[in-house]
């Protein structure tokens, strides 16, 4: 991962965690994997301020923090379209995961976590945030955006199940097919769902 990050533009990450040791471990893991830690905060309010100032590529927020908790901070950061958010939560707080998603979190990590847990969560959050940005650029109205996202999510699931694609591969295939056929991504997704197969009637290439 470190080599691939070095070859591409290094992603800038902001960390908000009130426990200094966990914050330090998290920063070390991220740097080792080729990310740039551009800011650290011990409470949600500082995290929101730093996110607005630094405009990082990703924000990692602990769910329980003083002054402003991670859920409130996630709402502000995600709602302001500043950056994708990964939420850190203790095992006993799994009931808060749905609230985290509702607040706009793209992924979550259950503590204690390993580096092997961290990197996939970061990449999932970055990928999902990028997908949403593409869809929102295509669709203007809020209701249409939500319906488009639902259709594309279901169509991705169909492609992943039938053709063993990864989630990013499925999204890119829908996006590429839409461009090739001068259709919207919603139209491609709806066609996949309606036909129960890919838009061309044959197994799509995943390259």
CSV table of C-alpha atoms in Angstrom, one decimal, residues 47-167:
chain,number,residue,atom,x,y,z
A,47,UNK,CA,-12.0,18.1,14.4
A,48,UNK,CA,-14.7,20.1,12.5
A,49,UNK,CA,-12.6,23.3,12.6
A,50,UNK,CA,-9.5,21.5,11.3
A,51,UNK,CA,-11.5,19.7,8.6
A,52,UNK,CA,-12.9,23.1,7.4
A,53,UNK,CA,-9.4,24.6,7.5
A,54,UNK,CA,-7.3,21.7,6.1
A,55,UNK,CA,-9.8,20.2,3.7
A,56,UNK,CA,-8.3,16.7,4.1
A,57,UNK,CA,-9.2,13.7,1.8
A,58,UNK,CA,-10.5,11.7,4.8
A,59,UNK,CA,-11.5,12.2,8.4
A,60,UNK,CA,-11.3,9.5,11.1
A,61,UNK,CA,-13.5,10.3,14.1
A,62,UNK,CA,-13.9,8.4,17.4
A,63,UNK,CA,-17.6,8.1,18.2
A,64,UNK,CA,-17.1,9.2,21.9
A,65,UNK,CA,-15.3,12.5,22.3
A,66,UNK,CA,-15.6,15.5,24.6
A,67,UNK,CA,-17.3,18.9,23.6
A,68,UNK,CA,-18.7,17.4,20.4
A,69,UNK,CA,-19.0,13.7,19.9
A,70,UNK,CA,-18.0,11.9,16.7
A,71,UNK,CA,-21.6,11.6,15.4
A,72,UNK,CA,-22.2,15.3,15.6
A,73,UNK,CA,-18.8,16.0,14.0
A,74,UNK,CA,-19.5,13.5,11.3
A,75,UNK,CA,-22.8,15.2,10.5
A,76,UNK,CA,-21.1,18.6,10.2
A,77,UNK,CA,-18.2,17.2,8.1
A,78,UNK,CA,-20.2,14.9,5.8
A,79,UNK,CA,-23.1,17.4,5.6
A,80,UNK,CA,-20.7,20.1,4.5
A,81,UNK,CA,-19.3,17.8,1.8
A,82,UNK,CA,-15.8,18.4,3.3
A,83,UNK,CA,-14.5,14.8,3.3
A,84,UNK,CA,-15.5,11.2,3.7
A,85,UNK,CA,-15.7,10.0,7.4
A,86,UNK,CA,-14.6,6.8,9.0
A,87,UNK,CA,-16.0,6.3,12.5
A,88,UNK,CA,-14.1,4.5,15.3
A,89,UNK,CA,-16.3,2.6,17.8
A,90,UNK,CA,-15.8,0.2,20.7
A,91,UNK,CA,-17.4,-3.3,20.4
A,92,UNK,CA,-20.1,-2.4,22.9
A,93,UNK,CA,-21.1,0.6,20.8
A,94,UNK,CA,-22.1,-1.3,17.7
A,95,UNK,CA,-25.7,-0.1,18.2
A,96,UNK,CA,-24.3,3.3,17.2
A,97,UNK,CA,-23.1,2.2,13.8
A,98,UNK,CA,-26.5,2.8,12.2
A,99,UNK,CA,-26.6,6.3,13.7
A,100,UNK,CA,-23.1,6.8,12.3
A,101,UNK,CA,-24.2,5.9,8.8
A,102,UNK,CA,-27.2,8.2,9.2
A,103,UNK,CA,-24.8,10.9,10.2
A,104,UNK,CA,-22.9,10.4,6.9
A,105,UNK,CA,-20.1,8.0,7.8
A,106,UNK,CA,-18.8,6.0,4.9
A,107,UNK,CA,-17.2,3.2,6.9
A,108,UNK,CA,-16.5,2.3,10.5
A,109,UNK,CA,-13.8,0.5,12.5
A,110,UNK,CA,-14.4,-1.5,15.7
A,111,UNK,CA,-11.7,-1.0,18.4
A,112,UNK,CA,-9.3,-2.6,19.0
A,113,UNK,CA,-8.3,-2.8,15.4
A,114,UNK,CA,-5.2,-3.9,13.4
A,115,UNK,CA,-3.6,-2.3,10.4
A,116,UNK,CA,-5.2,-5.0,8.2
A,117,UNK,CA,-8.6,-3.6,9.4
A,118,UNK,CA,-7.7,0.1,9.0
A,119,UNK,CA,-6.6,0.2,5.3
A,120,UNK,CA,-9.8,-1.5,3.9
A,121,UNK,CA,-12.0,0.9,5.9
A,122,UNK,CA,-10.1,3.9,4.6
A,123,UNK,CA,-10.2,2.7,1.0
A,124,UNK,CA,-13.9,1.8,1.2
A,125,UNK,CA,-14.7,5.3,2.6
A,126,UNK,CA,-12.7,7.0,-0.1
A,127,UNK,CA,-14.3,4.9,-2.8
A,128,UNK,CA,-17.9,5.4,-1.7
A,129,UNK,CA,-17.4,9.1,-1.3
A,130,UNK,CA,-16.0,9.3,-4.8
A,131,UNK,CA,-19.0,7.3,-6.1
A,132,UNK,CA,-21.5,9.6,-4.4
A,133,UNK,CA,-19.8,12.7,-5.9
A,134,UNK,CA,-20.1,11.2,-9.4
A,135,UNK,CA,-23.8,10.4,-8.9
A,136,UNK,CA,-24.6,13.8,-7.4
A,137,UNK,CA,-22.9,15.5,-10.3
A,138,UNK,CA,-25.1,13.6,-12.7
A,139,UNK,CA,-28.4,14.2,-10.9
A,140,UNK,CA,-29.6,17.6,-9.7
A,141,UNK,CA,-32.7,17.0,-7.5
A,142,UNK,CA,-32.4,15.5,-4.0
A,143,UNK,CA,-35.2,13.0,-4.5
A,144,UNK,CA,-33.7,11.8,-7.8
A,145,UNK,CA,-30.2,11.6,-6.2
A,146,UNK,CA,-31.5,9.3,-3.5
A,147,UNK,CA,-33.4,7.1,-6.0
A,148,UNK,CA,-30.3,7.0,-8.3
A,149,UNK,CA,-28.1,6.0,-5.4
A,150,UNK,CA,-30.5,3.2,-4.5
A,151,UNK,CA,-30.7,1.9,-8.0
A,152,UNK,CA,-26.9,2.0,-8.5
A,153,UNK,CA,-26.3,0.2,-5.2
A,154,UNK,CA,-28.8,-2.6,-6.1
A,155,UNK,CA,-27.3,-2.9,-9.6
A,156,UNK,CA,-23.8,-3.1,-8.1
A,157,UNK,CA,-25.0,-5.9,-5.8
A,158,UNK,CA,-26.3,-7.7,-8.9
A,159,UNK,CA,-23.0,-7.5,-10.7
A,160,UNK,CA,-21.0,-8.4,-7.6
A,161,UNK,CA,-23.1,-11.5,-7.1
A,162,UNK,CA,-23.3,-12.7,-10.7
A,163,UNK,CA,-19.8,-11.9,-11.9
A,164,UNK,CA,-17.8,-11.9,-8.7
A,165,UNK,CA,-16.8,-8.2,-9.1
A,166,UNK,CA,-15.6,-6.1,-6.3
A,167,UNK,CA,-17.7,-3.1,-5.3
